[in-house]
Structure formats: C-alpha cells, structure tokens
CSV table of C-alpha atoms and ligand atoms in Angstrom, one decimal:
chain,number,residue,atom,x,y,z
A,263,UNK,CA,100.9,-29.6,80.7
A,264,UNK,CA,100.0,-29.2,76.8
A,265,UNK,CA,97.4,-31.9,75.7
A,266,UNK,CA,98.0,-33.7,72.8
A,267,UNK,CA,95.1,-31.7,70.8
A,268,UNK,CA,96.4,-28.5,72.1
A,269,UNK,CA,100.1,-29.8,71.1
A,270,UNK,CA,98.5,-30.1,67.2
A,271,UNK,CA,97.1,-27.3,67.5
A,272,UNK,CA,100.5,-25.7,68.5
A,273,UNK,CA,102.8,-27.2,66.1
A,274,UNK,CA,99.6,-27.1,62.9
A,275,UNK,CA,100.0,-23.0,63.2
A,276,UNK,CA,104.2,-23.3,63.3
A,277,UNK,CA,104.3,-25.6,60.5
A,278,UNK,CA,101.8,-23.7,58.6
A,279,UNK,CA,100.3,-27.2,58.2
A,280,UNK,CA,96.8,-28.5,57.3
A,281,UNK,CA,95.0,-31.9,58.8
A,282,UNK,CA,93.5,-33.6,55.8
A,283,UNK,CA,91.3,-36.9,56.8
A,284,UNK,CA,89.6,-40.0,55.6
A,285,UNK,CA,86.1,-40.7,56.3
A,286,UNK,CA,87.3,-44.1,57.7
A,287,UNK,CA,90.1,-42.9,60.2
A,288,UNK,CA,89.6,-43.1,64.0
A,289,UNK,CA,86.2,-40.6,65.3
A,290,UNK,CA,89.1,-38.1,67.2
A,291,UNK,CA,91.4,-37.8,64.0
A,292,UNK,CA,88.1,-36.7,62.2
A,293,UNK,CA,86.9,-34.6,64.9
A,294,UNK,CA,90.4,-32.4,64.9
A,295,UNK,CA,91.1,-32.4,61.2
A,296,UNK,CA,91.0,-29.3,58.9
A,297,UNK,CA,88.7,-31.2,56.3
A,298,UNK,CA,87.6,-34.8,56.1
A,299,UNK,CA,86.3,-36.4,53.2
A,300,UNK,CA,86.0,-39.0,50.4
A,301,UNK,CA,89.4,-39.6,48.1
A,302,UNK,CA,87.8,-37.4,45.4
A,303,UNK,CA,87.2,-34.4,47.9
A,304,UNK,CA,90.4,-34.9,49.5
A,305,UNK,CA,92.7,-34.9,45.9
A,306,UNK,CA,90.7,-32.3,45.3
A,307,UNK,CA,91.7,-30.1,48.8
A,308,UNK,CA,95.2,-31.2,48.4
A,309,UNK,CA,95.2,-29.5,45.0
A,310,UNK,CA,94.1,-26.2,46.3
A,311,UNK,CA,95.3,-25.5,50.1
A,312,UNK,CA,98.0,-22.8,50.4
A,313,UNK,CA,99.6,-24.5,53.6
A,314,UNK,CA,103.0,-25.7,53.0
A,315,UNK,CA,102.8,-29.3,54.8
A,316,UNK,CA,99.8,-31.1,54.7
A,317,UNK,CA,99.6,-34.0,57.2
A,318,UNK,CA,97.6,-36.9,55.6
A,319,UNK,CA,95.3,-38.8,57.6
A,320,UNK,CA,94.8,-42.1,55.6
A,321,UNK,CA,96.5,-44.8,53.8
A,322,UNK,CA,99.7,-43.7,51.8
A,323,UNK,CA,98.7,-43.9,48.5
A,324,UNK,CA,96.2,-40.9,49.3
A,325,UNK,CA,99.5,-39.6,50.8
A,326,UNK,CA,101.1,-39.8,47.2
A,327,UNK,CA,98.2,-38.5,45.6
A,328,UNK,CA,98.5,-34.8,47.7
A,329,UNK,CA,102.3,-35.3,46.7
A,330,UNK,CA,101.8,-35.8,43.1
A,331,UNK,CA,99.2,-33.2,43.3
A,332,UNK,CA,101.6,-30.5,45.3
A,333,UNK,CA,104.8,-31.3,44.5
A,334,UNK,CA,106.2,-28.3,46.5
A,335,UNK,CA,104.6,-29.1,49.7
A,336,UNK,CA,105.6,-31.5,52.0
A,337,UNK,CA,103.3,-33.9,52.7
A,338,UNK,CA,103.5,-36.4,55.9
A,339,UNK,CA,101.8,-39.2,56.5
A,340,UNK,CA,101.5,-39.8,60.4
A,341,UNK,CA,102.0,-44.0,59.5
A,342,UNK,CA,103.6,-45.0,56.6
A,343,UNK,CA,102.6,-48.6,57.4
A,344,UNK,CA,99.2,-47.6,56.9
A,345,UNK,CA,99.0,-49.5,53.2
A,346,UNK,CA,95.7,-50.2,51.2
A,347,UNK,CA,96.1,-53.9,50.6
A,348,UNK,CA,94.1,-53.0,47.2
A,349,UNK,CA,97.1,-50.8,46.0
A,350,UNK,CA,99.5,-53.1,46.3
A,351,UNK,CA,97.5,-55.8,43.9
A,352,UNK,CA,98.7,-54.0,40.8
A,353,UNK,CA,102.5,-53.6,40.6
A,354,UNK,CA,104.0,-50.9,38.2
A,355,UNK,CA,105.9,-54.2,36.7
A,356,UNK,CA,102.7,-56.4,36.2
A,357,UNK,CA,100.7,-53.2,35.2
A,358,UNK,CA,103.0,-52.3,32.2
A,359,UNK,CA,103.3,-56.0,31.2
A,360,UNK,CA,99.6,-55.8,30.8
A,361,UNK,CA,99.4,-52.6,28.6
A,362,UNK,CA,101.9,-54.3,26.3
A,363,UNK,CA,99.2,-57.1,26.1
A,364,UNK,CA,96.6,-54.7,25.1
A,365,UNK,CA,98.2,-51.6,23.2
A,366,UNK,CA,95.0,-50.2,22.2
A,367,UNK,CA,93.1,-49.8,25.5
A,368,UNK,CA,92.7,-46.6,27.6
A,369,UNK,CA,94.3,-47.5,31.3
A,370,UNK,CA,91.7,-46.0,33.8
A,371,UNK,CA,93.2,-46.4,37.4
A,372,UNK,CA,91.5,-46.5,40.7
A,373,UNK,CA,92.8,-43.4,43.3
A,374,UNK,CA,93.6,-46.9,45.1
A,375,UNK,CA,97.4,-47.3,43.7
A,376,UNK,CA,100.6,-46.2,44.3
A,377,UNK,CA,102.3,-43.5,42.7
A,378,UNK,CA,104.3,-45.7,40.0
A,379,UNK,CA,101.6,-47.2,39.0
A,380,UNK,CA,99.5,-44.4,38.6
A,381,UNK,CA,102.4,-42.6,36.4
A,382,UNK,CA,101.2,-45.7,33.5
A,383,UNK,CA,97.5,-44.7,33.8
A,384,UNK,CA,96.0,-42.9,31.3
A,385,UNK,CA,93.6,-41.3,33.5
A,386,UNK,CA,92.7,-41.6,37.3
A,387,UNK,CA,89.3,-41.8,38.8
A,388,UNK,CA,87.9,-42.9,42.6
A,389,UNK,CA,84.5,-44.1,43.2
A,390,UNK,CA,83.2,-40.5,43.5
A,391,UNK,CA,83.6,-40.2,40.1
A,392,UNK,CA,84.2,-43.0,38.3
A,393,UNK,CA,81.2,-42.6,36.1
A,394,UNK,CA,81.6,-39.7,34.8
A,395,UNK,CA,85.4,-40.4,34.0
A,396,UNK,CA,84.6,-43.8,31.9
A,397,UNK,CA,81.6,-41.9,30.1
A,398,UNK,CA,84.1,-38.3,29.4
A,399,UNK,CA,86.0,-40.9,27.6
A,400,UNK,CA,86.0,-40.7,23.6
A,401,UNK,CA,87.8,-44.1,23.7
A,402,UNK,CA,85.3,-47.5,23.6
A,403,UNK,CA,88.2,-50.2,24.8
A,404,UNK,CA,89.2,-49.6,28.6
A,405,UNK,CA,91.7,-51.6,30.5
A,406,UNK,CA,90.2,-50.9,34.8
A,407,UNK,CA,92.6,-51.1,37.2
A,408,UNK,CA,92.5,-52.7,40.3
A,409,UNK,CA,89.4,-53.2,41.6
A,410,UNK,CA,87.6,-55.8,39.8
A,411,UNK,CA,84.3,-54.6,41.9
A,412,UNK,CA,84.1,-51.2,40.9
A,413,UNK,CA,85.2,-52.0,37.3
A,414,UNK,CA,82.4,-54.1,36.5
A,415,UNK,CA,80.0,-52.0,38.2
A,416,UNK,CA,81.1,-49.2,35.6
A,417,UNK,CA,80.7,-51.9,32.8
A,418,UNK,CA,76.9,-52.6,34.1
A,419,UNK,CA,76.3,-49.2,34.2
A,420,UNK,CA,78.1,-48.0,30.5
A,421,UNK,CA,77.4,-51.3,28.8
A,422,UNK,CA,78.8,-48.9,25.7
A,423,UNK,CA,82.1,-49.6,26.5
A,424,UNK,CA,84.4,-52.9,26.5
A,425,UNK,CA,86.1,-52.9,29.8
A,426,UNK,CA,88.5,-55.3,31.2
A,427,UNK,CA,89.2,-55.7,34.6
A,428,UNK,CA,92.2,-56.3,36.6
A,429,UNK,CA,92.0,-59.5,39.4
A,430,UNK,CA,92.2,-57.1,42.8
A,431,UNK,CA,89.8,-56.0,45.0
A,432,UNK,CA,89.5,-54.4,48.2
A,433,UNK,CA,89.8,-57.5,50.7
A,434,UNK,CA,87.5,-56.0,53.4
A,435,UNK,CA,84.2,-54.5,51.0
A,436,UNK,CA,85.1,-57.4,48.9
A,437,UNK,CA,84.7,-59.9,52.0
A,438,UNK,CA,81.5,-58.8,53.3
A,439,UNK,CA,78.8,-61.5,52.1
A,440,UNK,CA,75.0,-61.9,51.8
A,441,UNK,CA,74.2,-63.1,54.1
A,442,UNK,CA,75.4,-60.3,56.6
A,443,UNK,CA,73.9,-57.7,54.7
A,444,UNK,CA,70.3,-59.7,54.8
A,445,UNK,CA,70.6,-59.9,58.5
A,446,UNK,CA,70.7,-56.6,59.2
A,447,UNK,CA,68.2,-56.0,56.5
A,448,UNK,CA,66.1,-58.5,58.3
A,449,UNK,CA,66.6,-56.6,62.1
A,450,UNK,CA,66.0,-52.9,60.2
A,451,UNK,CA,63.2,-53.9,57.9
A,452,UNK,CA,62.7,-49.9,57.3
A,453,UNK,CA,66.0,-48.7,56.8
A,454,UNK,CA,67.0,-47.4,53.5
A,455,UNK,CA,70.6,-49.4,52.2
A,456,UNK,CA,73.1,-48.1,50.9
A,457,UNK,CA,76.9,-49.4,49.8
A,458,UNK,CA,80.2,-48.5,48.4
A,459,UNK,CA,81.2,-49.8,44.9
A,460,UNK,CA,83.8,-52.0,46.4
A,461,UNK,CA,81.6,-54.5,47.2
A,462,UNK,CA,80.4,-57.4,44.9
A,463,UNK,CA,77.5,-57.2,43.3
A,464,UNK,CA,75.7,-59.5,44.6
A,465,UNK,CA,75.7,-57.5,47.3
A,466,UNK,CA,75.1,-54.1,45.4
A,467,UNK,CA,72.1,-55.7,43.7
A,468,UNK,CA,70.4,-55.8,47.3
A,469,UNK,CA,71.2,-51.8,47.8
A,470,UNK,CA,68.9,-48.8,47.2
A,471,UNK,CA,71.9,-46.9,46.3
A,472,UNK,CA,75.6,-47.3,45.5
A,473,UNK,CA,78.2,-44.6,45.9
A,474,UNK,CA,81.5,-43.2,47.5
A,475,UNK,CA,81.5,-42.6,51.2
A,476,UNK,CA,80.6,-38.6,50.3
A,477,UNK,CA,77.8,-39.7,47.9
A,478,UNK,CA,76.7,-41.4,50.5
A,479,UNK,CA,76.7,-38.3,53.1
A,480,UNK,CA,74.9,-35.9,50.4
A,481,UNK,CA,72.5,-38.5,49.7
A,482,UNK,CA,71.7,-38.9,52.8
A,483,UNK,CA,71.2,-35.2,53.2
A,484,UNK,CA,68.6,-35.1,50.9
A,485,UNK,CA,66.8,-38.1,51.9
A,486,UNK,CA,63.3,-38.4,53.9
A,487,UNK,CA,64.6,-41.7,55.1
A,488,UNK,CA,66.0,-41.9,59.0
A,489,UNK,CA,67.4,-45.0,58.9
A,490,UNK,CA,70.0,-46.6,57.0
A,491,UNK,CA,72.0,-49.3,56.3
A,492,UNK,CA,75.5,-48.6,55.2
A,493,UNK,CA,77.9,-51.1,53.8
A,494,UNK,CA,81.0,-49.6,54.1
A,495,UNK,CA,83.8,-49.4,56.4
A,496,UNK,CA,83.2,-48.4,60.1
A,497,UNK,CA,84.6,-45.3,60.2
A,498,UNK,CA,81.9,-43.9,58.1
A,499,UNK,CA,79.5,-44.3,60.5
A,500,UNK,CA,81.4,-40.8,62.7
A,501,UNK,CA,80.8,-38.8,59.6
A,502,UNK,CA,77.9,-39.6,59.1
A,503,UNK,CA,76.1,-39.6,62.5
A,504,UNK,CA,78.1,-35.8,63.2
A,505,UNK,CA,76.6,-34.4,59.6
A,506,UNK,CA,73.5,-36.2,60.3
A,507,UNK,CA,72.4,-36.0,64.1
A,508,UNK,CA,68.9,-36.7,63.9
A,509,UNK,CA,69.4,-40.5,61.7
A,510,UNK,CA,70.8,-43.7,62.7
A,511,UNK,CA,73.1,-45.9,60.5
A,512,UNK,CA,73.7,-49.9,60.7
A,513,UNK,CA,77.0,-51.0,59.3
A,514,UNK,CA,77.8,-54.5,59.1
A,515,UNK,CA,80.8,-54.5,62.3
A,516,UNK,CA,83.3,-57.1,60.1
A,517,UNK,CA,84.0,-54.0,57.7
A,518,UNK,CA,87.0,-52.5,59.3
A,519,UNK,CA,90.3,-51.3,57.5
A,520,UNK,CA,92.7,-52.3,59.9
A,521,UNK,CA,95.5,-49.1,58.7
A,522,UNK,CA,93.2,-46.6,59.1
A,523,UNK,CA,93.0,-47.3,62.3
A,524,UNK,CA,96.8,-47.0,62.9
A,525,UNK,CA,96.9,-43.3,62.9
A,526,UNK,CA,96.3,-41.7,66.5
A,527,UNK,CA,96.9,-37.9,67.7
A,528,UNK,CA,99.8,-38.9,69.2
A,529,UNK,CA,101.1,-40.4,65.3
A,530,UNK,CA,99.7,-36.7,63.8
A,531,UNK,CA,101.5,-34.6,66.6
A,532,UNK,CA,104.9,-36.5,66.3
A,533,UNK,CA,104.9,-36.3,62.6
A,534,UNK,CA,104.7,-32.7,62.9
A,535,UNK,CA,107.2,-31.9,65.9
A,536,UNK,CA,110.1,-34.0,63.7
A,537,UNK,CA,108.4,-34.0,60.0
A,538,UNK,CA,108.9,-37.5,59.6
A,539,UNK,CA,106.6,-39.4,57.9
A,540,UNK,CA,107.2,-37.5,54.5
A,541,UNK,CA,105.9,-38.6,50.7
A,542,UNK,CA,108.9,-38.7,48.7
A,543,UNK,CA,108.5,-39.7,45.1
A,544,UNK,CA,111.0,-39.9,42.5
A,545,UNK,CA,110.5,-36.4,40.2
A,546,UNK,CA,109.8,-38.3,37.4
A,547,UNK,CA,107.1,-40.6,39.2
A,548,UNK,CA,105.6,-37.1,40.5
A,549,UNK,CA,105.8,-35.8,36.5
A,550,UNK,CA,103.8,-39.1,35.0
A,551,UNK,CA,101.5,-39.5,37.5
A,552,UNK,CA,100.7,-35.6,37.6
A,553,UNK,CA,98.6,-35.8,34.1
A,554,UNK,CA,96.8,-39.1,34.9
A,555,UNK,CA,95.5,-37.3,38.5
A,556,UNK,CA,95.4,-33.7,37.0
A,557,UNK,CA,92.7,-34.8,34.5
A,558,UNK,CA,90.7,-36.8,37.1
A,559,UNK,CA,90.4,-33.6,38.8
A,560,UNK,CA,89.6,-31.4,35.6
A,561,UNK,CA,86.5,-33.7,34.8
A,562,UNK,CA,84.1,-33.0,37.5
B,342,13P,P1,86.1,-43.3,48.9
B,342,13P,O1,86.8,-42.5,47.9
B,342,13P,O2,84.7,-43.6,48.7
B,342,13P,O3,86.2,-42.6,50.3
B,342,13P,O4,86.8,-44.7,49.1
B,342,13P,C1,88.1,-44.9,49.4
B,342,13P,C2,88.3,-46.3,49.8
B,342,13P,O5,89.5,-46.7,50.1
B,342,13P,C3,87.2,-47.2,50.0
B,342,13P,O6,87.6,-48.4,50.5
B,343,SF4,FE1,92.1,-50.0,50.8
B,343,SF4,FE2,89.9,-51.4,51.4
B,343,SF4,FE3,91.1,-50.0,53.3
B,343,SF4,FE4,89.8,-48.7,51.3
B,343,SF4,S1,88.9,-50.1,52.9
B,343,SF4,S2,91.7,-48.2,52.2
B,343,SF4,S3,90.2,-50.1,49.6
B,343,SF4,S4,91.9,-51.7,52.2
C-alpha cells in the first residue's frame, strides 16, 4: 500500500510538478517540499522553475503571484480557502477609488493582495525587500498598500519620502501585544529578539532585529547568539530549528495563521491526482499585475 509521501512523490514526477512552500505551513508540508521559503524567495522560484505545475503550499494570493509570474504553468493550490485575511483588506474597487484621490502618488503593494489588486500597483514589494523597493524609487509621494505596520516601518526607516498608509493589517502579527513579547523576554533574559514587520511598532521597538521570515533565517546564520526570540508565526519555528540545529527559538504560541494550517499531504496529493485546485486569472489581470511583480523581482 502506497503512503501518502510515496503517492506525492509518484504523481510530483507524472505531473512534472514542483512543491513550492511557506515558512509558516504545517512542519511535514515543509519537510517534503521542493523549496520552502519567504514570499520574496518563493516569487522569485516560481519565476524560474522549468516544471510545468507548480503546487503552492500557502495562502492563495502567493498562489496568484506564481500565476502572474508563469502564466503557462499551471499552478494549484492544495486549499483555495486558505485566504490571507490581510489580502482581502484592500479591494481592487476601494484601491482604485483611492488612486483617484491621490493621482500623483506611486502605488507600492504588499506581496499580501490579490491579483486584481495587484494589476493597479505600481510596483510590488514583500517584507524581504521592501526597503530597497521604496528607496529604488525616484518618486518622493508613495501611497502603501495594505499593511499599515510595514508601511510605517518603511516611513521610519526612509523619513525622505511621504508615505501614506492604507487601514489593514495582518490580524495575527498585528494582534500580538507587549505585554507577551516582555514575558518571554522576561523567562529568556539572554535570548536575542527578533520580529517580522507585521507587527506594531511598539512591539518592533523592543526587537534587536526586524525582518522577513528568510532575513530572519540568514541572520540567524550569522549570529553568535543561541537563543532567540522570534515574533512571528509558528510555523517558523520548523525552519528554523531544521537550518539551525544547534539554537533554540521562543515564539509567542497565540501567533498562528489559522489557513496555513489547512494544507495537509493528503490536500497536496489530491490536488495533483485530479489538478484541482488551479489559479485562474483573467488574461488581463495576469497582464497588469505582470509589470507590478516583474519589477519587484528585477530590484534585488
Ligand atoms: P514573509 O514574506 O516574511 O514570509 O511574510 C509573509 C507573510 O504572510 C507574513 O505574515
Ligand atoms: Fe496573511 Fe497574516 Fe497569515 Fe501572513 S500570517 S498569511 S499576513 S494572515
């Protein structure tokens, strides 16, 4: 009797597919995917791979992104009910109302969004970069969409530019408070902290460093430090504890992303016996949001 690994396993090689996977999915989705990674490193591997289906691990807009970025592959996402609550906080409709409101500011779009919306951006950026896209920019008057959080982190951090900020956020970063974060400081006094830019900065004010779930891993690579604190969501804490045997990590247990959690072998093997689960985007869609993405990746 075939297993359910040894089914993947099967079906990945008749399919020609490849297992793309968040940082934050479930530890056996990361342990049997091709490449797991941060939303910059996985746009970035769903640019490049030569398989013709790539089966998404993560919440569908990272779905859309591999779709918008390889239009001729098919792309399945083993639970299309897996939605980032952040992504649906800035509508297509309420997004180009705004841009009417302000005509002469750049849009600048989180990864976090859905394809529509992302075909109105201007330019796309996720927390792995985010930096360096708002400071590649030769405009000084930036409308940031959604996350409020990681917009005004960018604004502390290029003070040169006038950025406004959309009202969304990412309900489970956005949720954690201070007073969680100072307990565990409190029971591991010598661990190093570190947090995603999704939290508020309150919160990032009491953090040795702030960065995207890879910038965390490499910096953690690099570090003298054993311990750390890491405020960000649970699945993290796989990733990093498999790249980093010989260090222990705290996460504050609230910070779990309920979707990511949805997908399960059994979701990744059924998606590729039947190929259901697919992306489809309107053609159009797929042709606006292509340029917003596409220069996201060229700015590295
Ligand atoms: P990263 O790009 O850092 O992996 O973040 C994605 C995300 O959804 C964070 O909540
Ligand atoms: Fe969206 Fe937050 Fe989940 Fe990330 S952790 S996928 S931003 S809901």
């Amino acid at each position: 009797m075939e297993t359910v690994t040894e089914r993947i396993a099967r079906l990945k090689k008749e399919r020609n597919a490849i297992i793309l996977a968040h940082n934050y999915t479930n530890p056996e989705i990361q342990d049997i995917a091709d490449f797991t990674g941060d939303s910059l490193g996985l746009s970035i591997e769903a640019s490049k791979t030569d398989a013709d289906v790539i089966v998404f691990c993560g919440v569908t807009f990272m779905g859309e992104t591999a779709k918008i970025l390889s239009p001729d592959k098919t792309v399945l996402l083993p639970r299309t009910d897996a939605i980032c609550d952040m992504a649906a906080m800035c509508s297509p409709e309420a997004l180009a109302k705004r841009k009417k409101e302000l005509p002469n500011h750049v849009v600048i779009g989180y990864v976090n969004t859905t394809g529509p919306t992302k075909a109105l951006m201007d330019v796309c950026c996720t927390s792995g970069n985010a930096l360096k896209v708002v400071k590649s920019l030769k405009e000084d008057k930036i409308l940031f969409v959604p996350d409020k959080n990681l917009g005004s982190f960018i604004a502390r951090n290029v003070p040169e530019k006038e950025i406004v900020l959309w009202d969304g956020c990412c309900p489970i970063h956005d949720a954690l408070t201070i007073e969680e974060v100072a307990t565990l400081k409190e029971r591991y006094p010598n661990a190093y902290s570190m947090a995603h830019p999704e939290c508020n900065e309150r919160i990032l004010e009491m953090m040795d460093f702030i960065g995207s779930t890879e910038a965390m891993l490499n910096h953690c690579r690099t570090s003298e430090h054993k311990e750390f604190i890491v405020v960000t969501e649970v699945g993290m804490k796989h990733r990093l504890e498999t790249e980093c045997p010989d260090m222990t990590f705290h996460f504050p247990e609230s910070a779990v992303c309920q979707p990511m959690k949805y997908i399960t072998l059994e979701s990744i093997a059924s998606c590729l016996e039947d190929l259901s689960g697919e992306v489809i985007l309107d053609d159009d869609i797929i042709r606006d949001a292509y340029q917003p993405v596409n220069r996201m990746i060229q700015i590295r």
